[in-house]
Coordinates of C-alpha atoms in Angstrom, one line a residue:
M1 CA 0.0 0.0 0.0
A2 CA 1.3 3.5 -0.7
W3 CA -0.1 6.9 -0.1
T4 CA 0.8 10.4 -1.4
L5 CA 1.2 13.5 0.8
S6 CA -1.7 15.2 -0.9
Q7 CA -4.0 12.5 0.5
L8 CA -2.6 12.8 3.9
V9 CA -3.1 16.6 3.7
D10 CA -6.6 16.2 2.6
A11 CA -7.5 13.7 5.2
T12 CA -6.0 15.7 8.1
S13 CA -6.5 19.3 6.9
G14 CA -2.7 19.6 7.4
V15 CA -0.2 22.0 6.0
L16 CA 2.4 20.6 3.7
T17 CA 5.9 22.2 3.9
G18 CA 9.3 21.1 2.6
E19 CA 8.5 20.6 -1.1
L20 CA 6.4 22.4 -3.7
L21 CA 2.8 22.6 -3.3
G22 CA 1.1 21.0 -6.2
E23 CA 4.0 18.6 -7.0
D24 CA 3.7 15.0 -5.2
P25 CA 6.8 13.0 -5.8
I26 CA 6.8 11.6 -2.2
R27 CA 5.0 8.4 -1.4
F28 CA 4.9 6.6 1.7
D29 CA 4.1 2.8 2.2
S30 CA 3.9 2.5 5.9
V31 CA 3.0 4.6 9.0
S32 CA 5.2 4.6 12.2
T33 CA 5.1 6.2 15.6
D34 CA 8.1 4.4 16.9
T35 CA 11.5 5.0 15.6
R36 CA 12.7 1.7 16.8
T37 CA 10.5 -0.3 14.4
L38 CA 10.3 2.3 11.6
K39 CA 10.8 0.8 8.2
S40 CA 12.5 2.8 5.2
G41 CA 9.8 4.5 3.2
A42 CA 7.5 5.2 6.2
L43 CA 5.6 8.3 7.3
Y44 CA 6.8 9.2 10.9
V45 CA 4.0 10.5 13.1
A46 CA 5.4 12.5 16.0
L47 CA 3.0 11.8 18.7
K48 CA 3.1 13.9 21.8
G49 CA 1.9 13.0 25.4
A50 CA 2.4 14.0 29.0
N51 CA 5.6 12.1 29.3
F52 CA 6.9 12.0 25.8
D53 CA 7.3 14.0 22.6
G54 CA 8.0 12.2 19.3
H55 CA 9.2 15.5 17.8
A56 CA 12.6 14.9 19.7
F57 CA 13.0 11.7 17.5
I58 CA 12.4 13.0 13.9
A59 CA 15.9 13.2 13.1
E60 CA 16.5 9.5 14.2
A61 CA 13.3 8.8 12.1
V62 CA 14.8 10.3 9.1
K63 CA 18.0 8.4 9.7
Q64 CA 16.0 5.2 9.7
G65 CA 14.4 6.0 6.4
A66 CA 11.3 8.1 7.1
V67 CA 10.5 10.0 3.8
A68 CA 7.9 12.4 5.5
V69 CA 6.9 13.4 9.0
L70 CA 3.6 14.3 10.4
I71 CA 4.0 17.1 13.2
S72 CA 2.2 19.3 15.6
E73 CA 5.0 22.0 15.9
P74 CA 7.4 23.3 13.2
V75 CA 10.7 21.4 13.1
E76 CA 13.8 21.6 10.9
T77 CA 14.1 18.5 8.8
I78 CA 15.3 17.4 5.4
V79 CA 12.1 15.6 4.5
P80 CA 8.8 17.0 3.6
S81 CA 6.3 17.5 6.8
V82 CA 2.6 17.8 7.3
L83 CA 1.8 20.2 10.1
V84 CA -1.4 19.7 12.1
E85 CA -2.9 20.9 15.3
D86 CA -2.6 17.4 17.2
T87 CA -0.9 14.4 15.6
R88 CA -2.7 11.9 17.5
I89 CA -6.0 13.3 16.2
A90 CA -4.5 13.5 12.6
L91 CA -3.4 9.8 12.8
G92 CA -7.0 8.8 13.5
E93 CA -8.4 11.0 10.7
F94 CA -6.0 9.5 8.2
A95 CA -6.9 6.0 9.4
A96 CA -10.4 6.7 9.2
W97 CA -10.0 8.0 5.5
H98 CA -8.0 4.8 4.7
R99 CA -10.7 2.4 6.1
Q100 CA -13.4 4.1 3.9
Q101 CA -11.2 3.6 0.7
M102 CA -11.2 -0.2 1.4
Q103 CA -14.0 -2.3 0.1
L104 CA -14.5 -4.8 2.7
K105 CA -17.2 -7.4 3.2
A106 CA -17.4 -6.3 6.8
L107 CA -15.5 -4.9 9.6
I108 CA -16.2 -6.3 13.0
G109 CA -15.5 -4.3 15.9
V110 CA -15.1 -6.1 19.4
T111 CA -15.2 -4.6 22.9
G112 CA -15.8 -5.8 26.5
S113 CA -14.3 -6.0 29.9
N114 CA -13.3 -9.5 29.4
G115 CA -13.0 -11.7 26.4
K116 CA -12.6 -9.3 23.7
T117 CA -9.0 -10.5 22.7
T118 CA -10.0 -14.0 22.6
T119 CA -13.2 -13.4 20.8
K120 CA -11.3 -11.2 18.2
A121 CA -8.7 -14.0 17.7
L122 CA -11.6 -16.6 17.4
L123 CA -13.3 -14.4 14.8
A124 CA -10.1 -14.0 12.7
N125 CA -9.6 -17.8 12.9
I126 CA -13.0 -18.5 11.7
L127 CA -13.1 -16.0 8.9
A128 CA -9.5 -16.6 7.5
K129 CA -10.7 -20.0 6.5
Q130 CA -13.1 -18.3 4.2
A131 CA -11.2 -15.2 3.0
Q132 CA -8.4 -12.8 3.9
V133 CA -8.6 -11.2 7.2
L134 CA -7.0 -8.3 8.9
A135 CA -7.1 -8.5 12.8
T136 CA -5.8 -6.4 15.6
A137 CA -2.2 -7.5 16.7
G138 CA -1.5 -7.9 20.3
N139 CA -3.1 -5.3 22.3
L140 CA -3.0 -2.5 19.7
N141 CA -6.5 -1.6 20.7
N142 CA -6.3 2.1 21.8
D143 CA -6.2 5.5 20.2
Y144 CA -2.6 4.9 18.9
G145 CA -2.9 1.3 18.0
L146 CA -6.4 1.0 16.3
P147 CA -5.4 3.7 13.7
R148 CA -2.2 1.8 13.0
T149 CA -3.9 -1.4 12.4
L150 CA -6.5 0.1 10.2
L151 CA -3.6 1.5 8.1
E152 CA -2.5 -2.1 7.5
L153 CA -5.7 -2.7 5.4
T154 CA -5.1 -3.5 1.7
S155 CA -7.3 -4.2 -1.2
S156 CA -6.8 -7.7 -0.8
D157 CA -8.5 -7.9 2.6
D158 CA -12.1 -9.1 2.8
Y159 CA -12.8 -8.8 6.6
A160 CA -11.2 -6.9 9.2
V161 CA -11.7 -7.6 13.1
I162 CA -10.7 -4.6 15.2
E163 CA -10.6 -4.8 19.0
M164 CA -11.4 -1.6 21.0
G165 CA -10.2 -1.1 24.5
A166 CA -10.8 1.7 27.0
N167 CA -9.8 2.8 30.4
H168 CA -12.0 6.2 30.4
H169 CA -15.3 7.5 29.2
R170 CA -15.6 8.4 25.5
E171 CA -12.6 6.4 24.4
I172 CA -14.5 3.7 22.6
H173 CA -16.7 6.4 20.9
Y174 CA -13.5 8.0 19.5
L175 CA -12.3 4.6 18.2
T176 CA -15.7 3.4 16.7
K177 CA -16.0 6.6 14.7
I178 CA -12.7 6.0 13.1
A179 CA -13.2 2.2 12.5
R180 CA -16.9 2.6 11.5
P181 CA -17.8 -1.3 12.1
D182 CA -20.6 -3.0 10.0
V183 CA -21.1 -5.3 13.1
A184 CA -20.0 -4.7 16.6
V185 CA -19.7 -7.1 19.6
I186 CA -19.8 -6.3 23.2
T187 CA -18.8 -9.5 25.1
L188 CA -19.4 -8.4 28.6
A189 CA -19.4 -5.5 31.1
A190 CA -17.7 -6.1 34.3
G191 CA -15.8 -4.4 37.2
A192 CA -12.6 -3.6 35.4
H193 CA -10.6 -0.2 35.1
L194 CA -13.0 1.2 37.7
E195 CA -10.6 4.0 38.5
G196 CA -11.4 5.3 35.0
F197 CA -15.0 4.6 34.8
G198 CA -16.1 5.2 38.4
S199 CA -18.8 2.5 38.6
L200 CA -20.1 -0.5 36.7
D201 CA -22.6 1.8 35.1
G202 CA -19.9 3.8 33.7
V203 CA -18.3 0.6 32.3
I204 CA -21.7 -0.2 30.8
E205 CA -22.1 3.2 29.3
T206 CA -18.5 3.2 27.8
K207 CA -18.9 -0.3 26.2
G208 CA -22.0 0.8 24.7
E209 CA -20.2 3.5 22.9
I210 CA -19.0 1.0 20.1
M211 CA -22.7 1.5 18.7
D212 CA -21.9 5.1 17.8
G213 CA -19.9 4.1 14.9
L214 CA -22.5 1.6 13.4
K215 CA -24.6 3.0 10.5
P216 CA -28.7 2.8 10.8
G217 CA -29.5 -0.8 10.1
G218 CA -26.2 -2.3 11.5
T219 CA -25.9 -5.1 13.8
I220 CA -24.9 -5.0 17.4
V221 CA -24.0 -8.5 19.1
L222 CA -24.9 -8.3 22.8
N223 CA -24.5 -10.7 25.6
T224 CA -27.9 -11.5 27.2
D225 CA -26.3 -12.6 30.5
S226 CA -24.3 -9.3 30.9
P227 CA -25.0 -6.4 33.2
G228 CA -26.2 -3.6 30.9
F229 CA -28.0 -5.9 28.2
E230 CA -31.2 -3.9 28.6
V231 CA -29.4 -0.5 28.6
W232 CA -27.7 -1.5 25.2
C233 CA -30.8 -2.9 23.8
A234 CA -32.4 0.4 24.5
K235 CA -29.6 2.3 22.9
A236 CA -29.6 0.0 19.8
K237 CA -33.4 0.8 19.2
R238 CA -32.7 4.6 19.5
L239 CA -30.0 4.1 16.9
D240 CA -32.1 2.0 14.5
L241 CA -29.6 -1.0 15.0
K242 CA -30.4 -4.7 14.8
V243 CA -29.5 -6.7 17.9
F244 CA -28.3 -10.2 17.5
S245 CA -27.5 -11.9 21.0
F246 CA -25.7 -14.7 22.7
G247 CA -25.7 -16.2 26.2
E248 CA -27.5 -18.8 28.3
S249 CA -30.8 -16.8 28.3
E250 CA -33.8 -18.1 26.5
Q251 CA -33.9 -15.1 24.4
A252 CA -30.5 -15.4 22.9
N253 CA -30.1 -16.0 19.3
V254 CA -26.9 -18.1 19.8
R255 CA -27.8 -19.7 23.2
L256 CA -25.2 -22.0 25.1
V257 CA -27.4 -25.0 26.4
A258 CA -24.9 -27.5 27.4
F259 CA -21.1 -27.5 28.5
Q260 CA -18.6 -30.0 29.7
Q261 CA -14.8 -29.8 30.3
N262 CA -11.9 -32.4 30.6
H263 CA -8.1 -31.8 30.9
D264 CA -7.8 -31.0 27.2
R265 CA -11.1 -29.6 25.5
I266 CA -14.4 -28.1 26.1
H267 CA -17.5 -29.6 24.6
F268 CA -20.8 -27.7 24.2
T269 CA -24.1 -27.3 22.6
L270 CA -25.5 -24.1 20.9
R271 CA -28.9 -23.4 19.8
L272 CA -29.0 -21.2 16.9
T273 CA -31.9 -18.9 16.2
G274 CA -31.8 -16.8 13.1
L275 CA -33.4 -13.3 12.8
D276 CA -36.1 -15.1 10.5
G277 CA -36.9 -17.4 13.6
A278 CA -35.4 -20.6 12.1
E279 CA -33.6 -22.7 14.7
R280 CA -31.2 -25.6 14.9
S281 CA -28.8 -27.0 17.7
V282 CA -25.2 -27.8 17.0
Q283 CA -22.5 -29.6 19.0
T284 CA -18.7 -28.6 18.8
S285 CA -15.5 -28.9 20.9
M286 CA -12.4 -26.7 21.3
P287 CA -9.0 -27.7 22.3
M288 CA -9.0 -25.2 25.4
L289 CA -10.5 -24.8 28.8
G290 CA -13.2 -22.7 30.6
F291 CA -16.8 -22.0 30.5
H292 CA -16.3 -18.5 29.5
N293 CA -14.3 -19.6 26.3
A294 CA -17.6 -21.4 25.3
M295 CA -19.2 -18.0 25.8
N296 CA -16.5 -16.3 23.8
A297 CA -17.2 -18.9 21.1
A298 CA -20.9 -18.1 21.2
A299 CA -20.2 -14.5 20.6
A300 CA -17.9 -15.2 17.8
V301 CA -20.7 -17.4 16.2
A302 CA -23.2 -14.7 16.5
A303 CA -21.1 -12.2 14.9
C304 CA -20.0 -14.6 12.1
L305 CA -23.8 -15.4 11.4
A306 CA -24.5 -11.5 11.4
V307 CA -22.0 -11.3 8.4
G308 CA -23.6 -13.9 6.5
L309 CA -21.5 -17.1 7.4
T310 CA -23.2 -20.5 7.9
W311 CA -22.5 -22.8 10.7
E312 CA -20.7 -25.2 8.3
H313 CA -18.3 -22.1 7.5
I314 CA -17.8 -21.5 11.3
Q315 CA -17.4 -24.8 12.9
P316 CA -13.8 -25.5 11.6
G317 CA -12.5 -22.3 13.1
L318 CA -13.8 -23.2 16.4
E319 CA -12.5 -26.7 16.6
D320 CA -8.8 -25.9 15.7
F321 CA -8.6 -22.8 17.8
D322 CA -6.2 -23.3 20.8
G323 CA -6.3 -19.9 22.4
V324 CA -4.3 -16.8 22.9
A325 CA -1.1 -16.5 24.8
G326 CA -1.5 -15.7 28.5
R327 CA -5.2 -16.6 28.4
L328 CA -6.1 -20.1 29.9
Q329 CA -3.2 -21.6 28.2
K330 CA -2.6 -25.1 29.7
S331 CA 0.7 -27.0 30.4
A332 CA 0.8 -30.6 31.4
L333 CA 1.8 -31.3 35.2
P334 CA 2.6 -34.8 36.5
Q335 CA -1.1 -35.4 37.8
G336 CA -2.9 -32.4 36.2
V337 CA -2.8 -29.0 34.5
L338 CA -1.2 -25.7 34.9
I339 CA -3.4 -22.9 33.5
D340 CA -1.7 -19.8 32.5
D341 CA -4.1 -17.0 32.5
T342 CA -1.5 -14.3 33.3
Y343 CA -2.2 -11.5 30.5
N344 CA -4.4 -9.4 32.9
A345 CA -6.8 -9.6 35.5
N346 CA -10.1 -8.1 37.1
P347 CA -12.6 -9.6 39.5
A348 CA -14.8 -11.2 36.8
S349 CA -12.0 -12.7 34.8
V350 CA -10.3 -14.0 37.9
K351 CA -13.6 -15.6 38.9
A352 CA -14.0 -17.1 35.5
A353 CA -10.6 -18.5 35.6
I354 CA -11.2 -20.0 39.1
R355 CA -14.4 -21.7 37.9
T356 CA -12.4 -23.2 35.1
L357 CA -9.9 -24.5 37.7
A358 CA -12.5 -25.9 39.9
G359 CA -13.9 -27.8 37.0
L360 CA -10.9 -29.8 36.7
P361 CA -10.6 -33.3 38.3
G362 CA -8.4 -33.2 41.4
E363 CA -7.4 -30.7 44.0
S364 CA -6.2 -27.3 43.0
V365 CA -4.2 -24.2 44.0
A366 CA -4.8 -20.7 42.7
C367 CA -1.8 -18.5 42.5
L368 CA -3.0 -14.9 42.3
G369 CA -1.2 -11.7 41.7
A370 CA -2.9 -8.5 42.8
M371 CA -5.6 -6.8 40.6
A372 CA -4.9 -3.2 39.5
E373 CA -7.1 -0.2 38.7
L374 CA -9.9 -1.1 41.1
G375 CA -10.1 2.2 43.1
A376 CA -11.5 2.5 46.5
E377 CA -13.1 -0.9 46.3
S378 CA -9.9 -2.8 45.7
Q379 CA -9.7 -4.5 49.1
S380 CA -13.3 -5.5 49.2
L381 CA -13.1 -6.9 45.6
H382 CA -9.9 -8.9 46.3
E383 CA -11.6 -10.6 49.4
E384 CA -14.8 -11.3 47.3
V385 CA -12.6 -13.4 44.9
A386 CA -10.9 -15.2 47.8
R387 CA -14.2 -16.1 49.1
Y388 CA -15.3 -17.2 45.7
A389 CA -12.3 -19.4 45.2
K390 CA -13.2 -21.0 48.5
E391 CA -16.8 -21.6 47.6
K392 CA -15.8 -23.2 44.4
G393 CA -13.6 -25.8 46.3
V394 CA -10.1 -24.5 45.6
A395 CA -7.7 -26.3 48.0
S396 CA -5.0 -23.5 48.4
L397 CA -4.9 -19.8 47.6
L398 CA -1.3 -18.3 47.1
V399 CA -1.1 -14.5 46.6
F400 CA 1.4 -11.9 45.8
G401 CA 1.2 -8.0 45.7
V402 CA 0.3 -5.6 48.3
A403 CA -3.3 -5.1 47.2
A404 CA -3.8 -9.0 47.9
Q405 CA -2.7 -9.0 51.3
S406 CA -6.2 -9.3 52.8
M407 CA -7.2 -12.3 50.6
P408 CA -5.7 -15.2 52.7
E409 CA -7.8 -14.1 55.7
A410 CA -11.0 -14.0 53.5
F411 CA -10.2 -17.3 52.0
G412 CA -9.5 -19.1 55.3
E413 CA -7.4 -22.4 55.7
G414 CA -5.0 -22.8 52.8
G415 CA -4.6 -19.0 52.0
E416 CA -1.1 -17.7 52.2
Y417 CA 0.4 -14.3 51.3
F418 CA 4.1 -13.9 50.0
E419 CA 6.4 -10.9 50.0
T420 CA 8.1 -12.4 46.8
Q421 CA 7.3 -14.4 43.7
D422 CA 10.0 -16.8 44.4
A423 CA 8.5 -17.7 47.9
L424 CA 5.2 -18.1 46.2
I425 CA 6.8 -20.4 43.4
A426 CA 8.6 -22.5 46.1
R427 CA 5.3 -23.2 48.1
A428 CA 3.3 -24.1 44.8
I429 CA 5.9 -26.5 43.9
Q430 CA 6.0 -27.9 47.3
L431 CA 2.2 -28.5 47.1
L432 CA 2.6 -30.2 43.8
E433 CA 5.4 -32.4 44.8
Q434 CA 3.5 -33.5 48.1
N435 CA 0.6 -34.3 45.8
Q436 CA -1.6 -32.1 47.9
V437 CA -2.7 -30.5 44.6
Q438 CA -2.7 -31.5 41.1
N439 CA -3.9 -28.4 39.1
V440 CA -2.6 -24.9 39.2
L441 CA -4.0 -21.6 38.2
V442 CA -1.7 -18.5 37.6
K443 CA -3.3 -15.2 37.0
G444 CA -2.8 -11.5 38.0
S445 CA -2.7 -8.0 36.6
R446 CA 0.0 -7.0 34.1
S447 CA 1.9 -5.1 36.9
T448 CA 2.5 -8.3 38.8
Q449 CA 4.1 -10.2 36.0
M450 CA 2.7 -13.5 37.1
E451 CA 3.9 -15.3 33.8
K452 CA 7.3 -15.6 35.6
V453 CA 5.3 -17.7 38.1
S454 CA 3.9 -20.0 35.5
Q455 CA 7.2 -20.2 33.6
A456 CA 8.9 -21.2 36.7
I457 CA 6.5 -23.8 37.9
V458 CA 6.6 -25.5 34.5
A459 CA 10.3 -25.4 34.2
T460 CA 10.9 -26.7 37.6
V461 CA 8.5 -29.7 37.3
A462 CA 9.9 -30.5 33.9
D463 CA 13.5 -30.4 35.3
R464 CA 12.9 -32.6 38.3
N465 CA 11.0 -35.0 36.1
D466 CA 13.8 -35.3 33.8
N467 CA 16.1 -35.9 36.5
G468 CA 14.0 -38.6 38.1

């Protein structure tokens, strides 16, 4: 893909300097906001934030091969520049313009407190078996990452699956106005990023903003079991949108009616009800764990049906999908399984992981890092999770991180707090070697780096097995 500077100027209402107006010999074939990954022939966007200023790296960008720069303040440079008021906004405007040039069959937007990344990956896996798909890479789901993802679209792409994340009000409104999805999915509203949203009602309102980018007649895929379902339905009606739903509720278009789990796979039954009222029941399985992953699958199925795929198109992409790194990834232990769910954590996602752990045969230990961004309710929410683990029959709870200190008392016998990860790891390995537990869950917010716990336990167990 290549763009001209005049296209950039038109899309952003910028001012071109550094070459004669009316001539356009410069083309750029990629867009970069980071000189460390910038490729020769790129446009460099000098983003500016509270703690950084990309303008300071323009010389380095040019040295790396940038052929033009997008700036918000005048700079001396040997390459052409486009001056705008705000480079972040201009990046979004250019991405929005580019998205509209691409003749996609459908762009699916995905948001939610939990499950959005797995649902996005599931959708991409299903659609890729039918056509060419662009999907959000990693966690590029914010006001910097989403525009960069959209600028990866080419004329060869048939579908795009775009993840939208947020930690404050109006963020998803901004993102969906750029992406303009044809179908949007809200996986779930739960108590995540409460410091930014203030309350669950704030989360519900913000997730519902994804509908602001849908055209009248577009489709919103909603979870019938989620807090906020009725609020979202009311908004969809005001915006003249079609609602296609998933969940355990009788009214769900894609209803999860049966679920089973063993060490290796989940097996479940879905009842599919089209907008025309036609019904059928289907059975499938996936090489992963967790009831909530069956719900993520139901969300993906609903979105795929909404863009015109049939169950026969959808099923192969479910049955060979083995998950996303750091999200309920399983490793074999001598008598059970270690579940690595360390990508991030909030109360709802930790409870979902505990439910998965408790569904495995044998005794279990939950190794949990503290949950971040919970605001004034942090202690009570941590204690609520501890009590939930006890109720579900988890044998031991090992926790790390200052915010988690009150969890062992709430859990009762078998609950322990550790000042260091090394001490927690040693205790978990001891429980496994004494065969007091067979299964392990490791989870925590990114700040606790609990993936190090998963890696250490798996490596230690493997090493001791190899050495007899």
